[in-house]
Amino acid sequence: MPSSTRRARERASTRERIIEAALHVLETDGAAALTIRRIATDIEYSAPVVYQHFANKDALVLELAAHGHRLMLAEFRQAAEESDIDRRMMRIASEYIRFAGEHPHLYEVMNGTTVGANERRRAAEPAIGLLKELLTTWSDTHDVVLADPDEACEIIWGTLYGIASLGSVGTISNERARRLAEQGLRAILLGWRTEAPGNG
C-alpha cells in the first residue's frame, strides 16, 4: 500500500474517531461540555491533532449537525419504504419526533443558533428534499395541486419542529409528541385535500 494511501486512511480514521468522541460527549453531557481539549483527551491525542481536522469548535459542531441530518435522512429513507403514501407520510412525522426525543442534544445542535442559518439549511436540505419528494407523490396520488410545493413542505417541516420542541422541553412525552405530530400532519393533508378543486 502506498504511503500516501495509508496516510489518507489514517487521517480519515482519526477524523472519524474525533466525530464519534464528540457525539458521545454531546449526547451524554450536552453541548456545554463539548471542547476541543475534552475531545482530544477522550481519544488520547493532543489538541493540535484535533485542530488538524477541525479549525475550531464551531467547525466541529457544524460537522455534528451535518452528521445528525444524515442520521435523520437514513431513518426517513427507511420510513419512505412504506408502500402506502398516507402511512408513509405519518411514519415520517413519527420518525422526526422520535429522532428528536432520542437525540435531544444532537437535535438541538442541528436546529440551534450555534450553527449559522445557511449552514443549518444546507445540512437539512437532503432530508427536506426527501420530504418534498414524498409530498409530490402524495399530491399526485390524491390529485391535489399544491400552489407552492416548497411552502407546503415548510409548513410540514415547521409543524414537526414545533411539536418536537414541545417534547424537548418536557412539556409532553415523546410518545404523545409523536401522536400529535401524526394528528397535525393528518389535519394539514386533509385540509389540502378538502381545498382541492371538486372537493369544496
XYZ file of C-alpha atoms in Angstrom:
200
model
C 0.000 0.000 0.000
C 1.478 3.395 -0.993
C 2.381 5.592 1.968
C 0.063 8.351 0.693
C -2.887 5.929 0.715
C -2.009 4.737 4.208
C -1.761 8.337 5.475
C -5.128 9.200 3.917
C -6.728 6.204 5.626
C -5.144 7.076 8.958
C -6.313 10.655 8.615
C -9.865 9.535 7.790
C -9.810 7.121 10.736
C -8.643 9.848 13.121
C -11.335 12.211 11.871
C -13.975 9.517 12.432
C -12.721 8.926 15.975
C -12.950 12.660 16.677
C -16.544 12.792 15.429
C -17.520 9.691 17.416
C -15.947 11.106 20.579
C -17.652 14.468 20.030
C -21.019 12.745 19.543
C -20.513 10.773 22.746
C -19.702 13.923 24.733
C -22.620 15.774 23.176
C -25.164 13.026 23.819
C -24.035 12.292 27.379
C -23.048 15.713 28.733
C -24.563 18.264 26.354
C -23.110 20.953 24.120
C -21.560 22.899 27.019
C -19.145 20.019 27.662
C -18.023 19.901 24.043
C -14.497 21.339 23.839
C -11.511 20.541 21.645
C -9.454 19.741 24.766
C -12.127 17.314 26.028
C -12.304 15.544 22.670
C -8.512 15.302 22.460
C -8.365 13.792 25.958
C -11.091 11.272 25.183
C -9.346 9.953 22.064
C -5.912 10.200 23.730
C -4.482 12.675 21.248
C -3.161 16.164 21.682
C -5.411 19.136 20.924
C -3.297 20.116 17.849
C -4.217 16.759 16.254
C -7.908 17.634 16.567
C -7.196 21.095 15.143
C -5.647 19.439 12.086
C -9.128 18.142 11.269
C -11.340 20.924 12.614
C -10.216 24.543 12.714
C -12.214 25.242 15.862
C -15.157 24.093 17.946
C -17.632 25.752 15.558
C -16.306 23.654 12.676
C -16.703 20.515 14.778
C -20.244 21.453 15.806
C -21.118 22.093 12.148
C -19.917 18.586 11.288
C -22.031 17.160 14.113
C -25.088 18.990 12.781
C -24.462 17.591 9.309
C -23.952 14.120 10.816
C -27.273 14.418 12.662
C -29.094 15.319 9.472
C -27.520 12.329 7.716
C -28.780 10.070 10.507
C -32.255 11.586 10.245
C -32.223 11.189 6.461
C -31.331 7.494 6.812
C -34.312 6.984 9.101
C -36.559 8.944 6.735
C -35.463 6.665 3.904
C -36.464 3.604 5.916
C -39.855 5.169 6.618
C -40.205 6.000 2.911
C -40.199 2.282 2.096
C -43.780 2.087 3.405
C -45.946 1.151 0.407
C -48.982 3.333 1.194
C -48.209 7.041 0.713
C -50.510 8.200 3.531
C -48.896 5.810 6.011
C -45.515 6.846 4.629
C -46.220 10.479 5.499
C -47.338 9.512 9.014
C -44.172 7.470 9.538
C -42.023 10.424 8.505
C -43.788 12.578 11.095
C -43.354 9.933 13.763
C -39.691 9.297 12.923
C -38.871 13.012 13.033
C -40.252 13.302 16.577
C -38.702 10.026 17.701
C -35.290 11.167 16.468
C -35.597 14.463 18.333
C -36.528 12.605 21.512
C -33.747 10.028 21.267
C -31.023 12.537 20.372
C -32.019 15.720 22.223
C -28.567 17.340 22.361
C -27.745 16.439 18.770
C -31.170 17.685 17.657
C -30.525 20.950 19.483
C -27.200 21.390 17.662
C -28.917 20.606 14.345
C -31.502 23.329 14.919
C -29.946 25.800 17.360
C -28.174 29.071 16.697
C -24.694 27.650 17.319
C -24.671 26.741 13.634
C -25.481 29.561 11.202
C -28.840 29.574 9.436
C -27.340 28.994 5.983
C -25.250 26.054 7.210
C -28.263 24.582 9.020
C -30.363 24.839 5.879
C -27.631 23.266 3.766
C -27.250 20.349 6.189
C -31.019 19.783 6.325
C -31.549 20.051 2.560
C -31.311 16.303 1.711
C -33.925 15.403 4.361
C -36.148 18.283 3.265
C -35.662 17.135 -0.337
C -36.921 13.666 0.543
C -39.956 15.188 2.262
C -40.653 17.215 -0.903
C -40.492 14.037 -2.995
C -42.962 12.310 -0.688
C -45.236 15.336 -0.711
C -45.189 15.342 -4.520
C -46.099 11.643 -4.560
C -48.868 12.293 -2.036
C -50.308 15.205 -4.037
C -50.180 13.203 -7.290
C -51.873 10.226 -5.612
C -54.736 12.353 -4.305
C -54.983 14.761 -7.285
C -54.114 17.695 -5.069
C -52.478 20.679 -6.720
C -50.268 22.475 -4.221
C -49.957 26.148 -5.126
C -46.415 26.270 -3.747
C -44.819 22.864 -3.001
C -41.826 24.478 -1.281
C -44.122 26.420 1.027
C -46.184 23.295 1.703
C -43.015 21.439 2.668
C -42.001 24.275 5.007
C -45.426 24.125 6.686
C -44.940 20.417 7.403
C -41.298 20.809 8.485
C -42.197 23.722 10.755
C -45.098 21.822 12.299
C -42.882 18.844 13.098
C -40.186 21.124 14.505
C -42.706 22.874 16.739
C -44.133 19.653 18.131
C -40.631 18.232 18.640
C -39.792 21.390 20.584
C -42.706 20.737 22.945
C -41.298 17.298 23.594
C -37.739 18.547 24.069
C -38.673 20.962 26.864
C -40.542 18.200 28.678
C -43.996 19.711 28.188
C -45.189 16.405 26.759
C -43.728 12.909 26.424
C -42.083 11.836 23.191
C -44.790 9.232 22.666
C -47.506 11.879 22.908
C -45.476 14.235 20.715
C -45.345 11.514 18.054
C -49.123 11.093 18.185
C -49.628 14.858 17.980
C -47.262 15.084 15.011
C -49.231 12.429 13.152
C -52.529 14.110 14.025
C -51.198 17.511 13.000
C -49.869 16.245 9.686
C -53.084 14.325 9.025
C -55.103 17.514 9.604
C -52.857 19.522 7.258
C -53.082 16.917 4.492
C -56.842 16.592 4.930
C -57.167 20.352 4.652
C -55.237 20.381 1.382
C -57.381 17.544 0.021
C -60.576 19.376 1.045
C -59.397 22.547 -0.684
C -58.622 20.703 -3.923
C -60.867 21.545 -6.911
C -64.004 19.413 -6.909
C -63.797 18.766 -3.179
C -65.053 22.127 -1.949
